[in-house]
mmCIF file of C-alpha atoms in Angstrom:
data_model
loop_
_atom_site.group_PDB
_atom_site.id
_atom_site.type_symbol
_atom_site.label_atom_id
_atom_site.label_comp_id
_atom_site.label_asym_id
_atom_site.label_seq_id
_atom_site.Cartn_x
_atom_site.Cartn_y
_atom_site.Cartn_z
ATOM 1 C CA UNK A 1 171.257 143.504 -30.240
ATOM 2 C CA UNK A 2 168.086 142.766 -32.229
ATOM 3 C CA UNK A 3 169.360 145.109 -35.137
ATOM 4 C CA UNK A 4 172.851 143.264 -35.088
ATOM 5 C CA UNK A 5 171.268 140.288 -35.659
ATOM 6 C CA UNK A 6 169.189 141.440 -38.568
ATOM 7 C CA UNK A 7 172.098 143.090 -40.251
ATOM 8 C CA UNK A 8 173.921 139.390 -40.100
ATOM 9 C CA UNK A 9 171.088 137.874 -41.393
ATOM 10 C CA UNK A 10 170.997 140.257 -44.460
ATOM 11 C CA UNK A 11 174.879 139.901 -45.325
ATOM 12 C CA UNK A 12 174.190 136.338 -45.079
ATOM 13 C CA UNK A 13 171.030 136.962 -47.672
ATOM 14 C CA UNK A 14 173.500 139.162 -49.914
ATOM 15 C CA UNK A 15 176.446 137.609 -49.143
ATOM 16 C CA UNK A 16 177.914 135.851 -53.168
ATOM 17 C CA UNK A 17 178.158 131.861 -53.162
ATOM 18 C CA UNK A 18 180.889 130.153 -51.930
ATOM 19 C CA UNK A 19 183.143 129.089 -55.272
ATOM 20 C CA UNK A 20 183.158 125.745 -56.368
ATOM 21 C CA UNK A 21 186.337 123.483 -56.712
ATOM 22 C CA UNK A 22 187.511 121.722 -59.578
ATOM 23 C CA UNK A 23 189.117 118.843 -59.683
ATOM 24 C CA UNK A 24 191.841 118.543 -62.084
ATOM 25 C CA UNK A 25 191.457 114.777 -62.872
ATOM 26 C CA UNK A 26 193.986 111.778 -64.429
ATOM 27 C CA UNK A 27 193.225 108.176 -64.979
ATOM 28 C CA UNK A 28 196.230 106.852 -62.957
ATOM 29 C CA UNK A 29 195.251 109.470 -59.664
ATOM 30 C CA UNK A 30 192.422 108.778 -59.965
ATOM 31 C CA UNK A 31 192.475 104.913 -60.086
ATOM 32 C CA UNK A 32 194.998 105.470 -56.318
ATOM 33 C CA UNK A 33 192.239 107.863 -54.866
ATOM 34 C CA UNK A 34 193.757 111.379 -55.678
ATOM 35 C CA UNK A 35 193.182 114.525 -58.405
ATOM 36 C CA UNK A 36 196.554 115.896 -59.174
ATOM 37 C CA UNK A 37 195.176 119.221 -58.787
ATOM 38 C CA UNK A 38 192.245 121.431 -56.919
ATOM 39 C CA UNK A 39 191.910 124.632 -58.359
ATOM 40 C CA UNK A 40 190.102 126.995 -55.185
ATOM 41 C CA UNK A 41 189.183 130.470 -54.515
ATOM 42 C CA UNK A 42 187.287 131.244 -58.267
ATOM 43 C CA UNK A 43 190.224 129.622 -59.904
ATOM 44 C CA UNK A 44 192.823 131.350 -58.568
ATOM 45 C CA UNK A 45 194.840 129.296 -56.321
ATOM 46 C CA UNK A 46 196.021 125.442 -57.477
ATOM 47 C CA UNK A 47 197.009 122.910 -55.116
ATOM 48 C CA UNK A 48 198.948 120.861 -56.728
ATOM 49 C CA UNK A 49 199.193 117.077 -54.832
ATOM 50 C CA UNK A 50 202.868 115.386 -54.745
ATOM 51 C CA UNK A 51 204.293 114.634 -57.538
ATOM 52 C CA UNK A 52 207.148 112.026 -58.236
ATOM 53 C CA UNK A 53 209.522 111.454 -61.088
ATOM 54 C CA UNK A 54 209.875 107.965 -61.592
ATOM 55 C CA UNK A 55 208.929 107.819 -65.344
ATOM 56 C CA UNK A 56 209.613 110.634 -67.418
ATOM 57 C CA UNK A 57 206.963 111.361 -70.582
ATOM 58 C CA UNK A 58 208.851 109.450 -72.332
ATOM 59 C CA UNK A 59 208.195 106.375 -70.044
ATOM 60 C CA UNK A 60 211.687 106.288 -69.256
ATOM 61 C CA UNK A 61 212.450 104.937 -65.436
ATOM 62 C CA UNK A 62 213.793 107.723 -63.735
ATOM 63 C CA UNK A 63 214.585 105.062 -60.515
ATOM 64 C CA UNK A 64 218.046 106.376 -58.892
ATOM 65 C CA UNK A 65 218.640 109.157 -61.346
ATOM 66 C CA UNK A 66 217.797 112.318 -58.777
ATOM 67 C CA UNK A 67 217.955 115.142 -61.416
ATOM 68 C CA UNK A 68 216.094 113.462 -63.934
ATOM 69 C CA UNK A 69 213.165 112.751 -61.095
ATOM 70 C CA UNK A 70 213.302 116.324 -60.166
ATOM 71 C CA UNK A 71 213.017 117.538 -63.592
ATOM 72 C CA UNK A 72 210.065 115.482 -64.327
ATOM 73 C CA UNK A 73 208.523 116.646 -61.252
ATOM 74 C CA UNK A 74 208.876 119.923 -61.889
ATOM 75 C CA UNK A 75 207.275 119.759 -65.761
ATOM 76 C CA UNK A 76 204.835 117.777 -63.934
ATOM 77 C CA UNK A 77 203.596 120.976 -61.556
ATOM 78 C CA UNK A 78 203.938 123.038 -64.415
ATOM 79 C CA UNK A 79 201.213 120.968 -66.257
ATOM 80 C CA UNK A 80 199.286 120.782 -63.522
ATOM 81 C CA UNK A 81 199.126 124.680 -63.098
ATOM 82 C CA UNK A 82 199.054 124.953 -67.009
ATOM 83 C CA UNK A 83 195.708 123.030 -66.886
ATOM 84 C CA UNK A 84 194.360 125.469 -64.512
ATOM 85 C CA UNK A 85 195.355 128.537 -66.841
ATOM 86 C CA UNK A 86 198.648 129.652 -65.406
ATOM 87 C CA UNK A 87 202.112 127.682 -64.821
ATOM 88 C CA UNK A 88 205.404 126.925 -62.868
ATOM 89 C CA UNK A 89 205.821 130.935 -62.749
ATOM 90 C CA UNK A 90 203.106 131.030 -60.553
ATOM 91 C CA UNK A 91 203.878 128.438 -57.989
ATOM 92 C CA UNK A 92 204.188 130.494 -53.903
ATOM 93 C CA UNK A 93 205.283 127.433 -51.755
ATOM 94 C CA UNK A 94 206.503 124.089 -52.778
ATOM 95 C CA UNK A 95 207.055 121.105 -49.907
ATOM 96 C CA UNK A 96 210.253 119.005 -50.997
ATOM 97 C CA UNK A 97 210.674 115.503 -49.492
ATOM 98 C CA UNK A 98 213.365 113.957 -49.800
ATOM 99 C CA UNK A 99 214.855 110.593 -49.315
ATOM 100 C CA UNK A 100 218.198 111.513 -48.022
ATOM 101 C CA UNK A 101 219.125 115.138 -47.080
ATOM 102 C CA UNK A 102 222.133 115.292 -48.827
ATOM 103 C CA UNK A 103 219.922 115.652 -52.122
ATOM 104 C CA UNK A 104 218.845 119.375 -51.116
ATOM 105 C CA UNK A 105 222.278 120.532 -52.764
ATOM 106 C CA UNK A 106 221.734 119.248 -55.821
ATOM 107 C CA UNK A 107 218.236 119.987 -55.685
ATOM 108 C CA UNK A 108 219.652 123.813 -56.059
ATOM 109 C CA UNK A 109 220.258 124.531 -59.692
ATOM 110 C CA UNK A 110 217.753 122.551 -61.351
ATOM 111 C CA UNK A 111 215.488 124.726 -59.200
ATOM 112 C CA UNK A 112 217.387 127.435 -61.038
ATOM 113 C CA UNK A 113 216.384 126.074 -64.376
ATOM 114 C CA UNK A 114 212.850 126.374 -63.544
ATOM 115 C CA UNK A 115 212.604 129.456 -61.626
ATOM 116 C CA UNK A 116 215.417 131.515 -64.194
ATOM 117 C CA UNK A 117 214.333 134.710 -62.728
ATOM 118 C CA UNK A 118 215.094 134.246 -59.285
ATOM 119 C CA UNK A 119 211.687 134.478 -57.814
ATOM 120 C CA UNK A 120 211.873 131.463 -56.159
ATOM 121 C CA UNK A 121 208.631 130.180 -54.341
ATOM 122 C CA UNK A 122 208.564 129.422 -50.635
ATOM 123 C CA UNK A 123 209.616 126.373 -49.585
ATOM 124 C CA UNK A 124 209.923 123.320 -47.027
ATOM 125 C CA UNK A 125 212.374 120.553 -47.465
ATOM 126 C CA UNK A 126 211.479 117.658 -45.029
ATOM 127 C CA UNK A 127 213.515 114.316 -45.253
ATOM 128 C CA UNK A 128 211.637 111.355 -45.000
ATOM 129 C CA UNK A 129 212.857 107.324 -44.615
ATOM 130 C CA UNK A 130 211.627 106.211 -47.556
ATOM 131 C CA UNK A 131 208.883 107.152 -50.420
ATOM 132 C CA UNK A 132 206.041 104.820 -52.415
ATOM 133 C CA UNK A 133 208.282 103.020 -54.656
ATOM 134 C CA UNK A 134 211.648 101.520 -54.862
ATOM 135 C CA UNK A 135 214.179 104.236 -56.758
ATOM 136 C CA UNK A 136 212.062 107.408 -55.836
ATOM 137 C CA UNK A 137 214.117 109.661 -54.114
ATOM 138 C CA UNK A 138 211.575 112.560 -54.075
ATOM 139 C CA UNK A 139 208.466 113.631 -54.054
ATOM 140 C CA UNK A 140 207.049 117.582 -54.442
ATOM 141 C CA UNK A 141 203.934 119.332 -53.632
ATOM 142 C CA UNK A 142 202.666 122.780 -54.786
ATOM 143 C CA UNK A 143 200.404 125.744 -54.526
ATOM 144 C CA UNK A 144 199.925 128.203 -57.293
ATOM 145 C CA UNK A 145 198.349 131.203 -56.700
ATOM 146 C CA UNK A 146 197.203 132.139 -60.866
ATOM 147 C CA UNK A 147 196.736 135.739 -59.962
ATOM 148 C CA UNK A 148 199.888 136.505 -58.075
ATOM 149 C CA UNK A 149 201.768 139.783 -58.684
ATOM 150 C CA UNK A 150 205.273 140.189 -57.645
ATOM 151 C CA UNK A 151 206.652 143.034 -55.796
ATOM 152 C CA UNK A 152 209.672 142.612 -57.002
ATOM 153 C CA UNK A 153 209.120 142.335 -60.503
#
């Protein structure tokens, strides 16, 4: 038992430092208590918070217009995962909320647009009564994994 515990002791002695997380940081997130990203695991996987589509980069108001708000939402996790050194390619699992679950159809080919190859990431469509502000009608959340190889590829 003795020698068990020595040999734990010495892994824990040799064992490499845990990785530190970095914050991808905005102004706006960070002013509403948030970082649009964490990048985990020695920079490998990004987890990307919820994004929304309300303005476009053009400051545009997106407010009722659902493709338009998913297509900025979209470019948005792509930037997110671009600052972190990969992109939208690399997104495993996205959580879709939604204001009204009639939107999932239409949801369908913009995801298309984005994902042109077919490797779709995981997902989980929830519906939800309503969302911060007044026009949004959803809201998306990520994880990247920058490393990822597909099987199927």
């Amino acid at each position: 038992m003795k020698a068990i515990g020595l040999l734990v002791a010495a892994l824990a002695l040799t064992a490499p430092p845990l990785e530190a997380r970095d914050y991808l940081k905005q102004e706006r997130a960070q002013s509403r208590g948030f970082s649009p990203g964490v990048v985990t695991e020695g920079g490998r996987t990004v987890w990307v918070s919820g994004q929304t589509g309300l303005v476009d980069e053009q400051g545009q108001s997106m407010a009722g217009n659902f493709e338009g708000q998913a297509r900025v939402i979209f470019r948005a996790i792509d930037a997110v995962v671009k600052r972190a050194g990969g992109g939208i390619k690399d997104v495993v699992t996205i959580t879709v909320y939604l204001t009204d679950p009639r939107l999932i159809d239409p949801l369908m080919p913009i995801r298309r647009e984005f994902w042109p190859d077919g490797n779709f990431p995981a997902s989980t469509t929830i519906t939800v009564h309503s969302l911060p502000a007044v026009g949004m009608m959803l809201e998306i959340s990520a994880v990247a994994d920058r490393k990822s190889t597909r099987l199927n590829s």
